[in-house]
Amino acid sequence: VDAALVSAVGAEHVLTDPDLRAAAEVDWTGRWRGACRAVVRPGSTEEVAAVLRICADAGVPVVPQGGNTGLVGGSVPVGVPGAVVLSTRRLDALAPVDATGTVVAGAGATLAAVQRHARAAGWAFGLDWAARDSATVGGAVATNAGGLRVLRWGPARAQLVGAEAVLASGAVLSRVDGPVKDSTGYDLSGLLCGSEGTLGVLTRVRLRLVPPLPAERAVALVGVDGVPAATGLLAAARRALPGLAAAELVGAAALALALRLGLPAPLDAEWPAYVLLETAGAGALDDLTAALAEAPGVGDAVLAGDAADRARLWRYREEVTPAISAAGVPIKLDISVPADALPAAWEALPATVSALAPGAQVVLFGHLAESNLHVNMLSVPADREPAVVEAVLRLVAGAGGSISAEHGIGRAKARWLGLTRSAAELAAMRAVKAALDPAGLLNPGVLLAGS
Amino acid sequence: VDAALVSAVGAEHVLTDPDLRAAAEVDWTGRWRGACRAVVRPGSTEEVAAVLRICADAGVPVVPQGGNTGLVGGSVPVGVPGAVVLSTRRLDALAPVDATGTVVAGAGATLAAVQRHARAAGWAFGLDWAARDSATVGGAVATNAGGLRVLRWGPARAQLVGAEAVLASGAVLSRVDGPVKDSTGYDLSGLLCGSEGTLGVLTRVRLRLVPPLPAERAVALVGVDGVPAATGLLAAARRALPGLAAAELVGAAALALALRLGLPAPLDAEWPAYVLLETAGAGALDDLTAALAEAPGVGDAVLAGDAADRARLWRYREEVTPAISAAGVPIKLDISVPADALPAAWEALPATVSALAPGAQVVLFGHLAESNLHVNMLSVPADREPAVVEAVLRLVAGAGGSISAEHGIGRAKARWLGLTRSAAELAAMRAVKAALDPAGLLNPGVLLAGS
């Protein structure tokens, strides 16, 4: 197998040395650590197909990996003995943006690269999050990722026109050319989106770009009395600000961790929660000021109009994730609930965790507009972890929520997929998996593995 | 089987009398005419499941049918001896619109019913076309239909949050509850969208509503010198009119047919083509007037600001389809090409048809913004029809286009699917079909039947 891989992609792109493999064998949070026989870095769709054919012939499992910034262990070779990690990072070509604002990007292109490329052509890319310099568009599509602009532009699926992917057999599916309006057969591109590398390896994606946010923007960081106040504020902001472009929620514990990284306190007093609002368009700062003056629930607020000040306020949101990692190895859950269930869930989550792991620290933040919370838990004893995860996810399922709003299922939640997906749905998913990857070689252990 | 069906849905909803079946056995164009053993009208998801279980046990094929307004023979029992037509028309319940603007609609609700329901709640529905009083949202989603507002809101897929459907086995898949942001497993709802009733029977769909178009609107019907002028006009209109809500193209032959229905000539002179533009927002009429004064390619134009006048101009677009039907039984093809290939395709289509069927009349109209043409052909001798269809579709495929932009493949184009979908794609689609409908009972003859 190794010799065949070398002849397919070149010796310099088959990494078997443990030191060279190491970065691909662990996720960035440090929670998911495994081993693989080799990291293979094909440089073209044809090379991906060759690699997959070799692996199929030899019965070798394949773990696709983009920027390896995932949060559910979906891109690392954990519990898959003898697997090949297929890195898409060399597939980073960017075609010119076409006249209608679509672009074909290699799966390994980073969000930041696509953002720059779009900007140079007078467009913008609708996906953004803090890991933009590492996360790839292939990974984003494979996991139907969300991020900071879902309120405005939707998740990865909403940006996807079509995909090119290689199946486990080496067969290449390609929907990256032709007219955008095309209704000829099953939407295999959409099926691949969110399939977490279990149905095929994405090699290129055709993305729908969006108009750039107006340069005139304003950001506010608002201290609020609690989540009911935050949701009231959001409702008022939606009505008053047609240019609303982001609405993020940061709990007191999350902000406190970010301050430990050296950020100054943003407001005079501490608040139970903070809402970051961004709006774009002519008169943004005046509009945001006026909206906050009239909105309910504003405890205190700091506003920013110029770019540097806005970036400074965004750090109170974006530094939360690194601050959590600096504080320990967290358990990360990514949940959403119906909007009216958010306040109760926010209250119940810390109590639920404390009941099972009294010394644990529960750090909550996320995307207010979608009632999407990132539940991070520090200092949970290893022997309590399964019970804690189960309790949180059952709480969410009981509230009619989703156990994964935007991170995917990965390894972390595979055994819990049945909490919100019915037996009929799981059976249908398994049937689709078996249809496209009959030998089960693509990303085993991920998504459907526990159901 | 019939007795079991009667006991599942009630005798009054199992139509076996030929007179009662007749309307379901032919499509509205009269091109597709078949026969079925019964038309069954279940009143609930559970009844749909019961019907499908009965049919699965007996090996009876099932043809799902909504409003039966399709244009590719996908909802009529042609060439499927002994089939049951499963009508979704009784599944027309509309749940209240939720706070985030989503609504769960029965598959049998008409577009017009959803539009009214949305409007009453302060929202709008993003799908609209002339058959709005008959076409169902289930059919729209099953075919990923487009229509008059794709420019603004995208096709059916863009409105779909999640679907409830029954598989051939009777298993119910349901994704119509819970948070909109939910990334837990394969997007089976999206897979069902555009699958034309071959993978499951949609019973309910959760739709994302949109903000209402501003009441202040303006419409222009513009005579242009040809399609290059039309595309230049569109580009200028896109730049000048942020509220642009529709851009339709009507060829001279199409307009001439519409005039035969009694409409007065819209402009003093005749033009090779006509563009209908609609824009919405404060100052719409002034903005549209100013845009047309500066845009290239405007030969002559008539504008309308008030609702009655706007509707009058829309008739020059909407009456084209009934006018064609009044003139004969047309061959209907629905194609799209890359934007820069539209002028050449527009020129080549009549010549291509005439070369094979000298007496044929080629009527062209469609959606300018998506380079989506509805190619209607009258007076093509029956023995020339296969060659004509093949020539047109090969022309489109050769131009990098789609052989079905928004109508689906149905029966009409099943044998041509391979023109633009690769062998690998067709194999993957067949594998998915076999996974979810192993006995091949759902809508046989449609979509994949010819490939």
mmCIF file with all atom_site columns, N, CA and C in Angstrom, chain B residues 159-210:
data_model
loop_
_atom_site.group_PDB
_atom_site.id
_atom_site.type_symbol
_atom_site.label_atom_id
_atom_site.label_alt_id
_atom_site.label_comp_id
_atom_site.label_asym_id
_atom_site.label_entity_id
_atom_site.label_seq_id
_atom_site.pdbx_PDB_ins_code
_atom_site.Cartn_x
_atom_site.Cartn_y
_atom_site.Cartn_z
_atom_site.occupancy
_atom_site.B_iso_or_equiv
_atom_site.pdbx_formal_charge
_atom_site.auth_seq_id
_atom_site.auth_comp_id
_atom_site.auth_asym_id
_atom_site.auth_atom_id
_atom_site.pdbx_PDB_model_num
ATOM 1   N N  . GLN B 1 159 ? -35.900 27.412 0.071  1.00 0.00 ? 159 GLN B N  1
ATOM 2   C CA . GLN B 1 159 ? -36.976 27.675 1.042  1.00 0.00 ? 159 GLN B CA 1
ATOM 3   C C  . GLN B 1 159 ? -37.136 26.532 2.042  1.00 0.00 ? 159 GLN B C  1
ATOM 4   N N  . LEU B 1 160 ? -36.462 25.421 1.810  1.00 0.00 ? 160 LEU B N  1
ATOM 5   C CA . LEU B 1 160 ? -36.731 24.210 2.588  1.00 0.00 ? 160 LEU B CA 1
ATOM 6   C C  . LEU B 1 160 ? -35.861 24.134 3.844  1.00 0.00 ? 160 LEU B C  1
ATOM 7   N N  . VAL B 1 161 ? -36.488 24.079 4.978  1.00 0.00 ? 161 VAL B N  1
ATOM 8   C CA . VAL B 1 161 ? -35.754 23.842 6.225  1.00 0.00 ? 161 VAL B CA 1
ATOM 9   C C  . VAL B 1 161 ? -35.641 22.345 6.489  1.00 0.00 ? 161 VAL B C  1
ATOM 10  N N  . GLY B 1 162 ? -36.715 21.636 6.294  1.00 0.00 ? 162 GLY B N  1
ATOM 11  C CA . GLY B 1 162 ? -36.707 20.202 6.532  1.00 0.00 ? 162 GLY B CA 1
ATOM 12  C C  . GLY B 1 162 ? -38.013 19.599 6.051  1.00 0.00 ? 162 GLY B C  1
ATOM 13  N N  . ALA B 1 163 ? -37.997 18.288 5.879  1.00 0.00 ? 163 ALA B N  1
ATOM 14  C CA . ALA B 1 163 ? -39.168 17.632 5.310  1.00 0.00 ? 163 ALA B CA 1
ATOM 15  C C  . ALA B 1 163 ? -39.558 16.416 6.137  1.00 0.00 ? 163 ALA B C  1
ATOM 16  N N  . GLU B 1 164 ? -40.837 16.092 6.058  1.00 0.00 ? 164 GLU B N  1
ATOM 17  C CA . GLU B 1 164 ? -41.323 14.802 6.540  1.00 0.00 ? 164 GLU B CA 1
ATOM 18  C C  . GLU B 1 164 ? -41.714 13.998 5.310  1.00 0.00 ? 164 GLU B C  1
ATOM 19  N N  . ALA B 1 165 ? -41.292 12.757 5.276  1.00 0.00 ? 165 ALA B N  1
ATOM 20  C CA . ALA B 1 165 ? -41.574 11.938 4.104  1.00 0.00 ? 165 ALA B CA 1
ATOM 21  C C  . ALA B 1 165 ? -41.731 10.494 4.532  1.00 0.00 ? 165 ALA B C  1
ATOM 22  N N  . VAL B 1 166 ? -42.430 9.743  3.705  1.00 0.00 ? 166 VAL B N  1
ATOM 23  C CA . VAL B 1 166 ? -42.592 8.316  3.945  1.00 0.00 ? 166 VAL B CA 1
ATOM 24  C C  . VAL B 1 166 ? -41.840 7.567  2.854  1.00 0.00 ? 166 VAL B C  1
ATOM 25  N N  . LEU B 1 167 ? -41.001 6.643  3.272  1.00 0.00 ? 167 LEU B N  1
ATOM 26  C CA . LEU B 1 167 ? -40.260 5.827  2.311  1.00 0.00 ? 167 LEU B CA 1
ATOM 27  C C  . LEU B 1 167 ? -41.161 4.716  1.771  1.00 0.00 ? 167 LEU B C  1
ATOM 28  N N  . ALA B 1 168 ? -40.662 4.043  0.766  1.00 0.00 ? 168 ALA B N  1
ATOM 29  C CA . ALA B 1 168 ? -41.444 2.963  0.155  1.00 0.00 ? 168 ALA B CA 1
ATOM 30  C C  . ALA B 1 168 ? -41.838 1.901  1.177  1.00 0.00 ? 168 ALA B C  1
ATOM 31  N N  . SER B 1 169 ? -41.003 1.711  2.165  1.00 0.00 ? 169 SER B N  1
ATOM 32  C CA . SER B 1 169 ? -41.265 0.698  3.194  1.00 0.00 ? 169 SER B CA 1
ATOM 33  C C  . SER B 1 169 ? -42.372 1.099  4.153  1.00 0.00 ? 169 SER B C  1
ATOM 34  N N  . GLY B 1 170 ? -42.767 2.372  4.103  1.00 0.00 ? 170 GLY B N  1
ATOM 35  C CA . GLY B 1 170 ? -43.699 2.889  5.096  1.00 0.00 ? 170 GLY B CA 1
ATOM 36  C C  . GLY B 1 170 ? -43.012 3.594  6.251  1.00 0.00 ? 170 GLY B C  1
ATOM 37  N N  . ALA B 1 171 ? -41.681 3.552  6.284  1.00 0.00 ? 171 ALA B N  1
ATOM 38  C CA . ALA B 1 171 ? -40.944 4.251  7.345  1.00 0.00 ? 171 ALA B CA 1
ATOM 39  C C  . ALA B 1 171 ? -41.094 5.758  7.161  1.00 0.00 ? 171 ALA B C  1
ATOM 40  N N  . VAL B 1 172 ? -41.283 6.452  8.291  1.00 0.00 ? 172 VAL B N  1
ATOM 41  C CA . VAL B 1 172 ? -41.484 7.898  8.244  1.00 0.00 ? 172 VAL B CA 1
ATOM 42  C C  . VAL B 1 172 ? -40.209 8.613  8.677  1.00 0.00 ? 172 VAL B C  1
ATOM 43  N N  . LEU B 1 173 ? -39.704 9.479  7.819  1.00 0.00 ? 173 LEU B N  1
ATOM 44  C CA . LEU B 1 173 ? -38.589 10.361 8.171  1.00 0.00 ? 173 LEU B CA 1
ATOM 45  C C  . LEU B 1 173 ? -39.176 11.723 8.488  1.00 0.00 ? 173 LEU B C  1
ATOM 46  N N  . SER B 1 174 ? -38.742 12.351 9.573  1.00 0.00 ? 174 SER B N  1
ATOM 47  C CA . SER B 1 174 ? -39.356 13.621 9.925  1.00 0.00 ? 174 SER B CA 1
ATOM 48  C C  . SER B 1 174 ? -38.326 14.627 10.406 1.00 0.00 ? 174 SER B C  1
ATOM 49  N N  . ARG B 1 175 ? -38.214 15.720 9.687  1.00 0.00 ? 175 ARG B N  1
ATOM 50  C CA . ARG B 1 175 ? -37.337 16.820 10.100 1.00 0.00 ? 175 ARG B CA 1
ATOM 51  C C  . ARG B 1 175 ? -38.094 18.133 9.983  1.00 0.00 ? 175 ARG B C  1
ATOM 52  N N  . VAL B 1 176 ? -39.225 18.213 10.631 1.00 0.00 ? 176 VAL B N  1
ATOM 53  C CA . VAL B 1 176 ? -39.997 19.450 10.530 1.00 0.00 ? 176 VAL B CA 1
ATOM 54  C C  . VAL B 1 176 ? -40.111 20.170 11.875 1.00 0.00 ? 176 VAL B C  1
ATOM 55  N N  . ASP B 1 177 ? -39.482 19.619 12.900 1.00 0.00 ? 177 ASP B N  1
ATOM 56  C CA . ASP B 1 177 ? -39.503 20.272 14.210 1.00 0.00 ? 177 ASP B CA 1
ATOM 57  C C  . ASP B 1 177 ? -38.086 20.673 14.603 1.00 0.00 ? 177 ASP B C  1
ATOM 58  N N  . GLY B 1 178 ? -37.995 21.346 15.722 1.00 0.00 ? 178 GLY B N  1
ATOM 59  C CA . GLY B 1 178 ? -36.687 21.623 16.289 1.00 0.00 ? 178 GLY B CA 1
ATOM 60  C C  . GLY B 1 178 ? -36.048 22.872 15.731 1.00 0.00 ? 178 GLY B C  1
ATOM 61  N N  . PRO B 1 179 ? -34.828 23.155 16.199 1.00 0.00 ? 179 PRO B N  1
ATOM 62  C CA . PRO B 1 179 ? -34.159 24.381 15.760 1.00 0.00 ? 179 PRO B CA 1
ATOM 63  C C  . PRO B 1 179 ? -33.794 24.283 14.278 1.00 0.00 ? 179 PRO B C  1
ATOM 64  N N  . VAL B 1 180 ? -33.819 25.414 13.599 1.00 0.00 ? 180 VAL B N  1
ATOM 65  C CA . VAL B 1 180 ? -33.430 25.444 12.189 1.00 0.00 ? 180 VAL B CA 1
ATOM 66  C C  . VAL B 1 180 ? -31.961 25.062 12.036 1.00 0.00 ? 180 VAL B C  1
ATOM 67  N N  . LYS B 1 181 ? -31.146 25.514 12.970 1.00 0.00 ? 181 LYS B N  1
ATOM 68  C CA . LYS B 1 181 ? -29.710 25.213 12.887 1.00 0.00 ? 181 LYS B CA 1
ATOM 69  C C  . LYS B 1 181 ? -29.471 23.868 13.541 1.00 0.00 ? 181 LYS B C  1
ATOM 70  N N  . ASP B 1 182 ? -29.215 22.870 12.727 1.00 0.00 ? 182 ASP B N  1
ATOM 71  C CA . ASP B 1 182 ? -29.183 21.496 13.223 1.00 0.00 ? 182 ASP B CA 1
ATOM 72  C C  . ASP B 1 182 ? -28.354 20.686 12.241 1.00 0.00 ? 182 ASP B C  1
ATOM 73  N N  . SER B 1 183 ? -27.219 20.210 12.691 1.00 0.00 ? 183 SER B N  1
ATOM 74  C CA . SER B 1 183 ? -26.320 19.498 11.794 1.00 0.00 ? 183 SER B CA 1
ATOM 75  C C  . SER B 1 183 ? -26.091 18.096 12.343 1.00 0.00 ? 183 SER B C  1
ATOM 76  N N  . THR B 1 184 ? -27.146 17.306 12.341 1.00 0.00 ? 184 THR B N  1
ATOM 77  C CA . THR B 1 184 ? -27.059 15.975 12.932 1.00 0.00 ? 184 THR B CA 1
ATOM 78  C C  . THR B 1 184 ? -27.391 14.921 11.887 1.00 0.00 ? 184 THR B C  1
ATOM 79  N N  . GLY B 1 185 ? -26.376 14.553 11.128 1.00 0.00 ? 185 GLY B N  1
ATOM 80  C CA . GLY B 1 185 ? -26.546 13.468 10.164 1.00 0.00 ? 185 GLY B CA 1
ATOM 81  C C  . GLY B 1 185 ? -26.839 13.957 8.765  1.00 0.00 ? 185 GLY B C  1
ATOM 82  N N  . TYR B 1 186 ? -26.987 13.006 7.869  1.00 0.00 ? 186 TYR B N  1
ATOM 83  C CA . TYR B 1 186 ? -27.170 13.335 6.458  1.00 0.00 ? 186 TYR B CA 1
ATOM 84  C C  . TYR B 1 186 ? -28.425 14.160 6.240  1.00 0.00 ? 186 TYR B C  1
ATOM 85  N N  . ASP B 1 187 ? -28.345 15.028 5.248  1.00 0.00 ? 187 ASP B N  1
ATOM 86  C CA . ASP B 1 187 ? -29.472 15.904 4.933  1.00 0.00 ? 187 ASP B CA 1
ATOM 87  C C  . ASP B 1 187 ? -30.462 15.157 4.043  1.00 0.00 ? 187 ASP B C  1
ATOM 88  N N  . LEU B 1 188 ? -31.216 14.275 4.664  1.00 0.00 ? 188 LEU B N  1
ATOM 89  C CA . LEU B 1 188 ? -32.182 13.479 3.887  1.00 0.00 ? 188 LEU B CA 1
ATOM 90  C C  . LEU B 1 188 ? -33.278 14.359 3.310  1.00 0.00 ? 188 LEU B C  1
ATOM 91  N N  . SER B 1 189 ? -33.627 15.441 4.016  1.00 0.00 ? 189 SER B N  1
ATOM 92  C CA . SER B 1 189 ? -34.637 16.355 3.470  1.00 0.00 ? 189 SER B CA 1
ATOM 93  C C  . SER B 1 189 ? -34.149 16.943 2.155  1.00 0.00 ? 189 SER B C  1
ATOM 94  N N  . GLY B 1 190 ? -32.906 17.371 2.135  1.00 0.00 ? 190 GLY B N  1
ATOM 95  C CA . GLY B 1 190 ? -32.350 17.934 0.915  1.00 0.00 ? 190 GLY B CA 1
ATOM 96  C C  . GLY B 1 190 ? -32.250 16.904 -0.193 1.00 0.00 ? 190 GLY B C  1
ATOM 97  N N  . LEU B 1 191 ? -31.987 15.665 0.194  1.00 0.00 ? 191 LEU B N  1
ATOM 98  C CA . LEU B 1 191 ? -31.918 14.596 -0.808 1.00 0.00 ? 191 LEU B CA 1
ATOM 99  C C  . LEU B 1 191 ? -33.294 14.350 -1.432 1.00 0.00 ? 191 LEU B C  1
ATOM 100 N N  . LEU B 1 192 ? -34.332 14.410 -0.615 1.00 0.00 ? 192 LEU B N  1
ATOM 101 C CA . LEU B 1 192 ? -35.688 14.233 -1.136 1.00 0.00 ? 192 LEU B CA 1
ATOM 102 C C  . LEU B 1 192 ? -36.069 15.387 -2.060 1.00 0.00 ? 192 LEU B C  1
ATOM 103 N N  . CYS B 1 193 ? -35.541 16.568 -1.760 1.00 0.00 ? 193 CYS B N  1
ATOM 104 C CA . CYS B 1 193 ? -35.845 17.737 -2.591 1.00 0.00 ? 193 CYS B CA 1
ATOM 105 C C  . CYS B 1 193 ? -35.217 17.538 -3.971 1.00 0.00 ? 193 CYS B C  1
ATOM 106 N N  . GLY B 1 194 ? -36.040 17.496 -4.968 1.00 0.00 ? 194 GLY B N  1
ATOM 107 C CA . GLY B 1 194 ? -35.548 17.273 -6.328 1.00 0.00 ? 194 GLY B CA 1
ATOM 108 C C  . GLY B 1 194 ? -35.490 15.815 -6.728 1.00 0.00 ? 194 GLY B C  1
ATOM 109 N N  . SER B 1 195 ? -35.946 14.919 -5.859 1.00 0.00 ? 195 SER B N  1
ATOM 110 C CA . SER B 1 195 ? -35.880 13.494 -6.194 1.00 0.00 ? 195 SER B CA 1
ATOM 111 C C  . SER B 1 195 ? -37.146 13.029 -6.925 1.00 0.00 ? 195 SER B C  1
ATOM 112 N N  . GLU B 1 196 ? -38.075 13.924 -7.145 1.00 0.00 ? 196 GLU B N  1
ATOM 113 C CA . GLU B 1 196 ? -39.231 13.686 -8.012 1.00 0.00 ? 196 GLU B CA 1
ATOM 114 C C  . GLU B 1 196 ? -40.060 12.456 -7.615 1.00 0.00 ? 196 GLU B C  1
ATOM 115 N N  . GLY B 1 197 ? -40.212 12.285 -6.336 1.00 0.00 ? 197 GLY B N  1
ATOM 116 C CA . GLY B 1 197 ? -41.065 11.204 -5.868 1.00 0.00 ? 197 GLY B CA 1
ATOM 117 C C  . GLY B 1 197 ? -40.471 9.825  -6.016 1.00 0.00 ? 197 GLY B C  1
ATOM 118 N N  . THR B 1 198 ? -39.187 9.731  -6.309 1.00 0.00 ? 198 THR B N  1
ATOM 119 C CA . THR B 1 198 ? -38.587 8.409  -6.512 1.00 0.00 ? 198 THR B CA 1
ATOM 120 C C  . THR B 1 198 ? -37.938 7.849  -5.252 1.00 0.00 ? 198 THR B C  1
ATOM 121 N N  . LEU B 1 199 ? -37.790 8.671  -4.218 1.00 0.00 ? 199 LEU B N  1
ATOM 122 C CA . LEU B 1 199 ? -37.147 8.189  -2.993 1.00 0.00 ? 199 LEU B CA 1
ATOM 123 C C  . LEU B 1 199 ? -38.108 8.135  -1.816 1.00 0.00 ? 199 LEU B C  1
ATOM 124 N N  . GLY B 1 200 ? -39.156 8.911  -1.867 1.00 0.00 ? 200 GLY B N  1
ATOM 125 C CA . GLY B 1 200 ? -40.103 8.957  -0.758 1.00 0.00 ? 200 GLY B CA 1
ATOM 126 C C  . GLY B 1 200 ? -41.261 9.848  -1.142 1.00 0.00 ? 200 GLY B C  1
ATOM 127 N N  . VAL B 1 201 ? -42.319 9.783  -0.343 1.00 0.00 ? 201 VAL B N  1
ATOM 128 C CA . VAL B 1 201 ? -43.487 10.638 -0.567 1.00 0.00 ? 201 VAL B CA 1
ATOM 129 C C  . VAL B 1 201 ? -43.476 11.727 0.498  1.00 0.00 ? 201 VAL B C  1
ATOM 130 N N  . LEU B 1 202 ? -43.323 12.958 0.066  1.00 0.00 ? 202 LEU B N  1
ATOM 131 C CA . LEU B 1 202 ? -43.327 14.065 1.013  1.00 0.00 ? 202 LEU B CA 1
ATOM 132 C C  . LEU B 1 202 ? -44.717 14.219 1.613  1.00 0.00 ? 202 LEU B C  1
ATOM 133 N N  . THR B 1 203 ? -44.772 14.379 2.934  1.00 0.00 ? 203 THR B N  1
ATOM 134 C CA . THR B 1 203 ? -46.065 14.584 3.583  1.00 0.00 ? 203 THR B CA 1
ATOM 135 C C  . THR B 1 203 ? -46.179 15.968 4.222  1.00 0.00 ? 203 THR B C  1
ATOM 136 N N  . ARG B 1 204 ? -45.063 16.472 4.765  1.00 0.00 ? 204 ARG B N  1
ATOM 137 C CA . ARG B 1 204 ? -45.056 17.839 5.297  1.00 0.00 ? 204 ARG B CA 1
ATOM 138 C C  . ARG B 1 204 ? -43.711 18.465 4.980  1.00 0.00 ? 204 ARG B C  1
ATOM 139 N N  . VAL B 1 205 ? -43.708 19.758 4.795  1.00 0.00 ? 205 VAL B N  1
ATOM 140 C CA . VAL B 1 205 ? -42.451 20.467 4.573  1.00 0.00 ? 205 VAL B CA 1
ATOM 141 C C  . VAL B 1 205 ? -42.399 21.674 5.499  1.00 0.00 ? 205 VAL B C  1
ATOM 142 N N  . ARG B 1 206 ? -41.222 21.895 6.050  1.00 0.00 ? 206 ARG B N  1
ATOM 143 C CA . ARG B 1 206 ? -41.021 23.104 6.850  1.00 0.00 ? 206 ARG B CA 1
ATOM 144 C C  . ARG B 1 206 ? -40.317 24.121 5.956  1.00 0.00 ? 206 ARG B C  1
ATOM 145 N N  . LEU B 1 207 ? -40.959 25.248 5.806  1.00 0.00 ? 207 LEU B N  1
ATOM 146 C CA . LEU B 1 207 ? -40.505 26.249 4.841  1.00 0.00 ? 207 LEU B CA 1
ATOM 147 C C  . LEU B 1 207 ? -39.996 27.491 5.560  1.00 0.00 ? 207 LEU B C  1
ATOM 148 N N  . ARG B 1 208 ? -38.979 28.064 4.990  1.00 0.00 ? 208 ARG B N  1
ATOM 149 C CA . ARG B 1 208 ? -38.409 29.323 5.474  1.00 0.00 ? 208 ARG B CA 1
ATOM 150 C C  . ARG B 1 208 ? -39.120 30.444 4.731  1.00 0.00 ? 208 ARG B C  1
ATOM 151 N N  . LEU B 1 209 ? -39.877 31.239 5.444  1.00 0.00 ? 209 LEU B N  1
ATOM 152 C CA . LEU B 1 209 ? -40.551 32.361 4.784  1.00 0.00 ? 209 LEU B CA 1
ATOM 153 C C  . LEU B 1 209 ? -39.578 33.533 4.623  1.00 0.00 ? 209 LEU B C  1
ATOM 154 N N  . VAL B 1 210 ? -39.988 34.503 3.860  1.00 0.00 ? 210 VAL B N  1
ATOM 155 C CA . VAL B 1 210 ? -39.117 35.635 3.544  1.00 0.00 ? 210 VAL B CA 1
ATOM 156 C C  . VAL B 1 210 ? -39.861 36.923 3.891  1.00 0.00 ? 210 VAL B C  1
#
